[in-house]
Tab-separated table of C-alpha atoms and ligand atoms in Angstrom:
chain	number	residue	atom	x	y	z
A	1	MET	CA	0.000	0.000	0.000
A	2	LYS	CA	1.380	3.347	-0.938
A	3	ASN	CA	1.499	5.912	1.731
A	4	TYR	CA	1.428	9.357	0.221
A	5	CYS	CA	2.652	12.031	2.497
A	6	LEU	CA	0.801	15.114	1.421
A	7	LEU	CA	2.360	18.162	2.915
A	8	ILE	CA	0.290	21.256	2.583
A	9	ILE	CA	1.898	24.604	2.942
A	10	THR	CA	-0.173	27.695	3.181
A	11	ILE	CA	1.354	30.999	2.375
A	12	ALA	CA	-0.692	33.960	3.360
A	13	LEU	CA	-0.076	37.531	4.098
A	14	PHE	CA	-1.197	37.750	7.659
A	15	GLY	CA	-2.080	41.175	8.723
A	16	SER	CA	-1.224	43.542	5.976
A	17	CYS	CA	-4.490	44.448	4.321
A	18	LYS	CA	-6.055	47.569	5.627
A	19	LEU	CA	-9.465	48.030	4.138
A	20	LYS	CA	-9.246	51.781	3.867
A	21	PRO	CA	-6.331	53.829	2.625
A	22	ASP	CA	-5.459	56.526	5.112
A	23	SER	CA	-4.440	59.299	2.775
A	24	ASN	CA	-6.276	61.555	0.334
A	25	ASN	CA	-3.164	63.280	-0.891
A	26	ALA	CA	-3.462	63.835	-4.667
A	27	SER	CA	0.178	62.955	-5.254
A	28	GLU	CA	-0.530	59.526	-3.892
A	29	ASN	CA	-3.378	58.824	-6.277
A	30	SER	CA	-1.447	56.332	-8.335
A	31	LEU	CA	-0.418	54.537	-5.144
A	32	GLN	CA	-4.052	54.165	-4.147
A	33	ASN	CA	-5.041	53.147	-7.657
A	34	SER	CA	-5.522	49.484	-6.863
A	35	ILE	CA	-5.344	47.159	-9.847
A	36	PRO	CA	-7.128	43.896	-9.025
A	37	VAL	CA	-5.262	40.618	-9.421
A	38	ASN	CA	-5.960	39.109	-12.862
A	39	LYS	CA	-6.278	35.393	-12.226
A	40	SER	CA	-6.415	34.597	-15.941
A	41	TYR	CA	-2.669	35.341	-16.128
A	42	PHE	CA	-1.911	32.091	-14.309
A	43	ILE	CA	-1.208	29.027	-16.449
A	44	THR	CA	-4.155	26.767	-15.672
A	45	ASP	CA	-2.174	23.529	-16.146
A	46	ASN	CA	0.116	24.540	-13.285
A	47	ILE	CA	-2.695	25.381	-10.886
A	48	ILE	CA	-4.530	22.683	-8.959
A	49	GLY	CA	-8.284	23.015	-9.452
A	50	GLU	CA	-9.886	26.416	-9.807
A	51	ILE	CA	-8.618	29.618	-8.262
A	52	ILE	CA	-11.318	30.342	-5.732
A	53	GLU	CA	-12.356	33.542	-3.966
A	54	GLU	CA	-12.760	33.502	-0.239
A	55	MET	CA	-13.116	36.020	2.564
A	56	VAL	CA	-10.017	35.601	4.705
A	57	ASP	CA	-9.301	37.113	8.078
A	58	LEU	CA	-6.060	39.053	7.708
A	59	ARG	CA	-5.256	40.427	11.155
A	60	GLY	CA	-8.868	41.007	12.057
A	61	LYS	CA	-9.979	42.349	8.680
A	62	GLN	CA	-12.198	40.302	6.436
A	63	THR	CA	-10.502	40.561	3.057
A	64	LEU	CA	-11.511	39.072	-0.271
A	65	CYS	CA	-8.639	36.836	-1.381
A	66	TYR	CA	-7.799	34.377	-4.118
A	67	LEU	CA	-6.734	30.930	-2.987
A	68	ILE	CA	-4.258	29.549	-5.490
A	69	LYS	CA	-2.980	25.979	-5.113
A	70	SER	CA	0.029	24.676	-6.922
A	71	LYS	CA	2.702	22.000	-6.738
A	72	SER	CA	5.325	24.645	-7.456
A	73	GLN	CA	6.786	22.704	-10.387
A	74	ALA	CA	7.808	24.576	-13.524
A	75	SER	CA	6.526	23.325	-16.852
A	76	GLU	CA	7.726	26.024	-19.249
A	77	HIS	CA	11.356	25.130	-18.708
A	78	LYS	CA	13.366	22.180	-17.477
A	79	MET	CA	14.188	22.296	-13.756
A	80	GLY	CA	17.927	21.849	-13.131
A	81	PRO	CA	20.685	20.897	-13.519
A	82	TRP	CA	22.269	22.213	-10.303
A	83	CYS	CA	25.526	20.514	-9.262
A	84	PRO	CA	28.317	19.334	-11.558
A	85	ARG	CA	29.604	15.792	-10.823
A	86	HIS	CA	33.257	16.204	-11.745
A	87	ILE	CA	35.662	19.123	-11.630
A	88	GLU	CA	36.069	18.833	-15.401
A	89	ASP	CA	32.341	19.209	-16.080
A	90	GLY	CA	31.436	22.251	-18.137
A	91	LYS	CA	28.947	24.924	-17.121
A	92	GLU	CA	26.160	23.232	-19.145
A	93	LYS	CA	26.103	20.416	-16.569
A	94	ALA	CA	25.228	22.696	-13.669
A	95	GLY	CA	23.477	25.868	-12.613
A	96	ILE	CA	24.505	29.269	-11.305
A	97	TRP	CA	25.681	30.839	-8.064
A	98	PHE	CA	25.836	34.452	-7.044
A	99	ASP	CA	28.046	36.611	-4.899
A	100	ASP	CA	28.049	40.316	-4.301
A	101	GLY	CA	25.597	41.058	-7.108
A	102	LYS	CA	27.344	38.888	-9.684
A	103	VAL	CA	26.194	35.623	-11.245
A	104	TYR	CA	28.674	32.781	-11.802
A	105	ASP	CA	28.318	29.545	-13.747
A	106	VAL	CA	28.870	26.600	-11.435
A	107	SER	CA	31.208	24.607	-13.665
A	108	GLY	CA	33.459	21.888	-12.248
A	109	HIS	CA	36.247	24.429	-12.449
A	110	PHE	CA	34.272	26.864	-10.286
A	111	ILE	CA	33.755	24.128	-7.683
A	112	ALA	CA	37.460	23.242	-7.725
A	113	GLU	CA	38.406	26.840	-6.990
A	114	LEU	CA	35.914	27.641	-4.238
A	115	ASN	CA	38.790	27.940	-1.753
A	116	GLU	CA	40.203	30.806	-3.798
A	117	PHE	CA	36.799	32.276	-4.541
A	118	TYR	CA	35.967	32.569	-0.847
A	119	GLU	CA	39.575	32.872	0.319
A	120	ASP	CA	39.039	29.979	2.703
A	121	GLU	CA	41.141	26.806	2.568
A	122	LYS	CA	38.385	24.749	4.201
A	123	TRP	CA	36.515	24.707	0.917
A	124	LYS	CA	37.145	21.356	-0.708
A	125	ILE	CA	34.052	19.637	-1.942
A	126	TYR	CA	35.727	17.320	-4.446
A	127	ASN	CA	37.848	14.193	-4.128
A	128	GLU	CA	41.254	13.087	-5.402
A	129	ASP	CA	39.709	11.542	-8.527
A	130	GLY	CA	37.968	14.841	-9.324
A	131	SER	CA	34.488	13.667	-8.370
A	132	ILE	CA	32.384	16.246	-6.542
A	133	ASN	CA	30.467	15.561	-3.323
A	134	VAL	CA	26.806	15.944	-4.256
A	135	THR	CA	23.772	15.188	-2.115
A	136	ASP	CA	22.302	12.589	-4.418
A	137	SER	CA	19.424	11.138	-2.410
A	138	LYS	CA	16.390	12.508	-0.637
A	139	GLU	CA	17.966	11.592	2.700
A	140	ALA	CA	21.114	13.556	1.859
A	141	CYS	CA	19.012	16.495	0.697
A	142	LEU	CA	17.118	16.525	4.001
A	143	GLY	CA	20.400	16.411	5.920
A	144	ALA	CA	22.018	19.210	3.948
A	145	ALA	CA	19.261	21.649	2.979
A	146	LYS	CA	18.663	23.044	6.451
A	147	PRO	CA	20.281	25.696	8.653
A	148	ASP	CA	22.194	23.227	10.839
A	149	VAL	CA	23.745	21.107	8.111
A	150	GLU	CA	24.494	17.584	9.319
A	151	GLU	CA	28.190	16.898	9.719
A	152	GLU	CA	28.403	14.276	6.968
A	153	TYR	CA	26.966	16.673	4.397
A	154	LYS	CA	29.315	19.550	5.059
A	155	ASN	CA	31.583	20.234	2.088
A	156	HIS	CA	28.918	19.190	-0.408
A	157	CYS	CA	27.194	20.636	-3.398
A	158	VAL	CA	23.541	20.517	-2.326
A	159	GLU	CA	21.096	19.313	-4.918
A	160	CYS	CA	17.513	18.339	-4.088
A	161	LEU	CA	15.343	17.025	-6.913
A	162	PRO	CA	11.798	18.297	-7.534
A	163	SER	CA	10.608	14.689	-7.576
A	164	TYR	CA	11.455	14.291	-3.858
A	165	PHE	CA	8.677	16.705	-2.958
A	166	GLU	CA	6.297	16.474	-5.899
A	167	ASN	CA	3.306	15.767	-3.683
A	168	GLN	CA	3.683	18.950	-1.696
A	169	ILE	CA	0.964	21.471	-2.312
A	170	SER	CA	1.405	25.172	-1.652
A	171	THR	CA	-1.638	27.358	-1.164
A	172	PHE	CA	-1.163	31.033	-1.857
A	173	VAL	CA	-3.642	33.452	-0.316
A	174	ILE	CA	-3.562	36.734	-2.204
A	175	PRO	CA	-5.826	39.755	-1.714
A	176	VAL	CA	-7.936	40.318	-4.846
A	177	ASN	CA	-7.630	44.104	-4.474
A	178	PRO	CA	-4.205	45.046	-3.140
A	179	ILE	CA	-4.039	48.103	-0.917
A	180	TYR	CA	-0.938	50.227	-0.565
A	181	GLN	CA	0.300	50.914	2.931
A	182	LYS	CA	2.717	53.663	3.816
A	183	SER	CA	4.885	51.506	5.973
A	184	SER	CA	6.546	48.479	4.463
A	185	GLN	CA	6.769	45.141	6.160
A	186	ARG	CA	9.210	42.290	6.125
A	187	PHE	CA	8.328	38.880	4.796
A	188	GLY	CA	6.866	36.178	6.951
A	189	ARG	CA	7.837	32.590	6.463
A	190	GLY	CA	7.256	31.042	3.086
A	191	GLY	CA	6.952	32.560	-0.337
A	192	ILE	CA	6.899	36.236	-1.178
A	193	GLY	CA	4.885	35.726	-4.335
A	194	LEU	CA	4.469	33.488	-7.312
A	195	ALA	CA	5.165	33.323	-11.008
A	196	PHE	CA	2.343	32.689	-13.468
A	197	ASN	CA	3.411	29.033	-13.572
A	198	GLY	CA	2.534	28.639	-9.896
A	199	VAL	CA	6.166	28.455	-8.764
A	200	LYS	CA	6.990	30.337	-5.613
A	201	PHE	CA	9.226	33.389	-5.397
A	202	ASP	CA	11.181	32.999	-2.169
A	203	PRO	CA	12.959	35.458	0.116
A	204	PRO	CA	16.760	35.554	-0.313
A	205	ALA	CA	18.522	32.214	-0.037
A	206	PRO	CA	20.149	31.936	3.424
A	207	THR	CA	23.656	32.107	2.028
A	208	HIS	CA	25.208	32.624	5.453
A	209	ALA	CA	24.052	29.261	6.756
A	210	ILE	CA	24.785	27.558	3.442
A	211	LEU	CA	28.336	28.845	3.121
A	212	ALA	CA	29.185	28.416	6.804
A	213	ALA	CA	28.912	24.646	6.311
A	214	HIS	CA	31.044	24.864	3.187
A	215	THR	CA	28.077	23.849	1.136
A	216	ILE	CA	26.777	25.495	-1.966
A	217	ALA	CA	23.193	25.165	-3.207
A	218	PRO	CA	23.282	26.341	-6.817
A	219	LEU	CA	20.240	27.681	-8.610
A	220	ASP	CA	19.494	26.297	-12.046
A	221	ASP	CA	19.829	28.612	-15.028
A	222	HIS	CA	16.219	29.706	-14.413
A	223	GLY	CA	16.965	30.941	-10.898
A	224	GLY	CA	15.343	28.046	-9.031
A	225	HIS	CA	16.243	25.161	-6.774
A	226	VAL	CA	14.485	22.808	-4.397
A	227	ASN	CA	14.258	22.614	-0.630
A	228	PRO	CA	12.261	20.296	1.626
A	229	HIS	CA	9.927	23.069	2.792
A	230	GLY	CA	8.814	24.631	-0.425
A	231	GLY	CA	9.780	22.282	-3.237
A	232	TYR	CA	10.983	24.096	-6.327
A	233	HIS	CA	11.205	27.879	-5.883
A	234	TYR	CA	12.905	30.880	-7.438
A	235	HIS	CA	15.488	33.188	-5.871
A	236	ALA	CA	16.229	34.972	-9.129
A	237	VAL	CA	14.265	36.102	-12.161
A	238	THR	CA	15.963	35.204	-15.420
A	239	GLY	CA	13.172	35.601	-17.986
A	240	SER	CA	12.362	31.883	-18.183
A	241	THR	CA	8.689	32.064	-17.243
A	242	LYS	CA	5.516	33.480	-18.759
A	243	GLU	CA	5.565	37.244	-19.169
A	244	ILE	CA	2.708	39.639	-19.814
A	245	GLU	CA	3.872	42.248	-22.326
A	246	GLN	CA	2.942	45.851	-21.576
A	247	LYS	CA	1.507	48.230	-24.190
A	248	ASP	CA	4.068	50.896	-23.368
A	249	ASN	CA	7.813	50.527	-22.906
A	250	HIS	CA	7.509	49.196	-19.378
A	251	ALA	CA	9.082	45.861	-18.390
A	252	PRO	CA	6.788	42.807	-18.706
A	253	MET	CA	4.834	41.458	-15.773
A	254	ILE	CA	6.122	38.144	-14.391
A	255	GLY	CA	3.887	37.351	-11.420
A	256	TYR	CA	2.283	38.587	-8.231
A	257	ALA	CA	3.604	39.369	-4.794
A	258	ILE	CA	1.764	37.811	-1.880
A	259	ASP	CA	0.180	41.217	-1.125
A	260	GLY	CA	-1.537	41.253	-4.549
A	261	PHE	CA	0.707	43.800	-6.260
A	262	GLY	CA	2.260	42.839	-9.580
A	263	ILE	CA	5.926	41.920	-9.975
A	264	TYR	CA	7.597	43.023	-13.201
A	265	ALA	CA	10.922	42.186	-14.790
A	266	LEU	CA	13.827	44.543	-14.150
A	267	LEU	CA	14.489	45.989	-17.596
A	268	ASP	CA	12.093	47.816	-19.913
A	269	LYS	CA	11.904	47.258	-23.686
A	270	LYS	CA	14.877	49.568	-24.209
A	271	GLY	CA	16.965	47.744	-21.622
A	272	ASN	CA	16.708	50.475	-18.986
A	273	LYS	CA	16.305	49.905	-15.275
A	274	PRO	CA	13.260	51.421	-13.539
A	275	GLU	CA	13.696	54.677	-11.697
A	276	GLU	CA	13.050	55.703	-8.126
A	277	LEU	CA	12.324	52.327	-6.633
A	278	ASP	CA	11.457	52.363	-2.948
A	279	GLU	CA	13.005	50.217	-0.220
A	280	CYS	CA	10.970	47.195	-1.358
A	281	GLY	CA	11.881	47.523	-5.032
A	282	GLY	CA	8.542	49.079	-5.958
A	283	HIS	CA	7.148	52.278	-7.441
A	284	SER	CA	3.906	53.339	-9.069
A	285	ASP	CA	2.604	54.711	-12.327
A	286	GLU	CA	-0.809	55.547	-13.797
A	287	GLU	CA	-1.051	52.380	-15.852
A	288	ARG	CA	-0.088	49.810	-13.230
A	289	GLY	CA	-0.578	51.524	-9.888
A	290	TYR	CA	1.903	50.384	-7.255
A	291	HIS	CA	4.071	47.453	-8.408
A	292	TYR	CA	7.456	45.829	-7.868
A	293	HIS	CA	10.428	45.227	-10.101
A	294	ALA	CA	12.478	42.058	-9.627
A	295	GLY	CA	16.094	42.551	-8.612
A	296	ALA	CA	18.980	41.501	-10.865
A	297	PRO	CA	19.714	37.729	-10.810
A	298	GLY	CA	22.922	38.227	-8.790
A	299	ASP	CA	21.150	40.152	-6.035
A	300	ASN	CA	19.672	37.093	-4.289
A	301	GLN	CA	16.545	39.181	-3.852
A	302	ILE	CA	13.460	39.308	-6.046
A	303	ILE	CA	11.717	41.954	-3.962
A	304	LYS	CA	12.954	43.360	-0.668
A	305	CYS	CA	9.792	43.820	1.376
A	306	LEU	CA	6.054	44.334	0.987
A	307	HIS	CA	4.065	47.548	0.745
A	308	GLY	CA	0.600	46.058	0.607
B	1	ZN	ZN1	16.071	28.363	-1.804
B	2	ZN	ZN1	7.558	50.018	-13.058
C-alpha cells in the first residue's frame, strides 16, 4: 500500500491588508489606484483546481482573497541541472551561483576553486579523482538543505530534486484588491509571491548558513532550486517564465507578490532599469498603480519587502 505524504503549505499575508487607505493626498493617487489581481494570467495547467475567492481574516480584517494551489513545479522550462559531478564538467552540466551582485556559472572548475573564490582553505568539496560531493538522495538532501547542516553533508554541493517533494501542495492566499500601505513590512515565512506558472518566489537564499557549512546550493539557469519546505522555488528572475507584455515601454509582468501587487521584470523594452524604486523595489505609475520590479539575478533578492 502506498502511503502518500501530502504536505500542505499555506502561504498567506497575515495582517497587511487595511481596508481603507489613510491618505487623500493627490500625489498619492497612483499609489491608491488598486489594480485587481488578474487570475487569468496564471497558467491553468500549473494550478490545482480552480482559483477560488474567499473572505479571509487578515489580522482582524475580512478581506476578499484568491486561494491559489500549486505544486510549485515549472513546466515552461526544465528544472535543473544544479551541481556538476566532476571538476572537469562544463557549465552546461550545472546551474549558477551568485556573490556580491554577480552571477557565476557553477562549472566543475568553479567548484574546484571555491577555496580561492571565498579565500578559505576549508573549501574542498571534491575528491582526489575529481568527483564532486553531491547530495544525491532525498535523505542527503534533508540532511544538507537546512540551517544546521548535518556533519556528513558539510563540504557538499547541495542538490535536491523536484521529484522528492512532488506531492507537496502550496496554497497562496492573495488579496484580490491590493491596498498600498505607507509603511513596508518584512516577509513572513514562506513565499513572497508566485510566477504565473505557480512556482513560488522565495525570500533571499540563506547564504550565510549555506556557506558556513562549506556547502553550496546552486540555482538552475532559471533561478530556481528545491528545498524540503517549499519544493521548487525561485530566488532569481531570469526571464524563463511566462511574461505579460505591456503596451508601453515598461518591463513585462512576471507574477504577483503575496500582497496582490504585480511583480515586473527589471528591464524595460529599451533595456533600462526602472527609476526611483522604494526600499521594497517598488514604485507606481498611472497604468499599473503600485508594483514591484524584480532585482537583478545576482542580487539574491526578487523583492525586498512588501508595501501592501
Ligand atoms: Zn532556496
Ligand atoms: Zn515600473
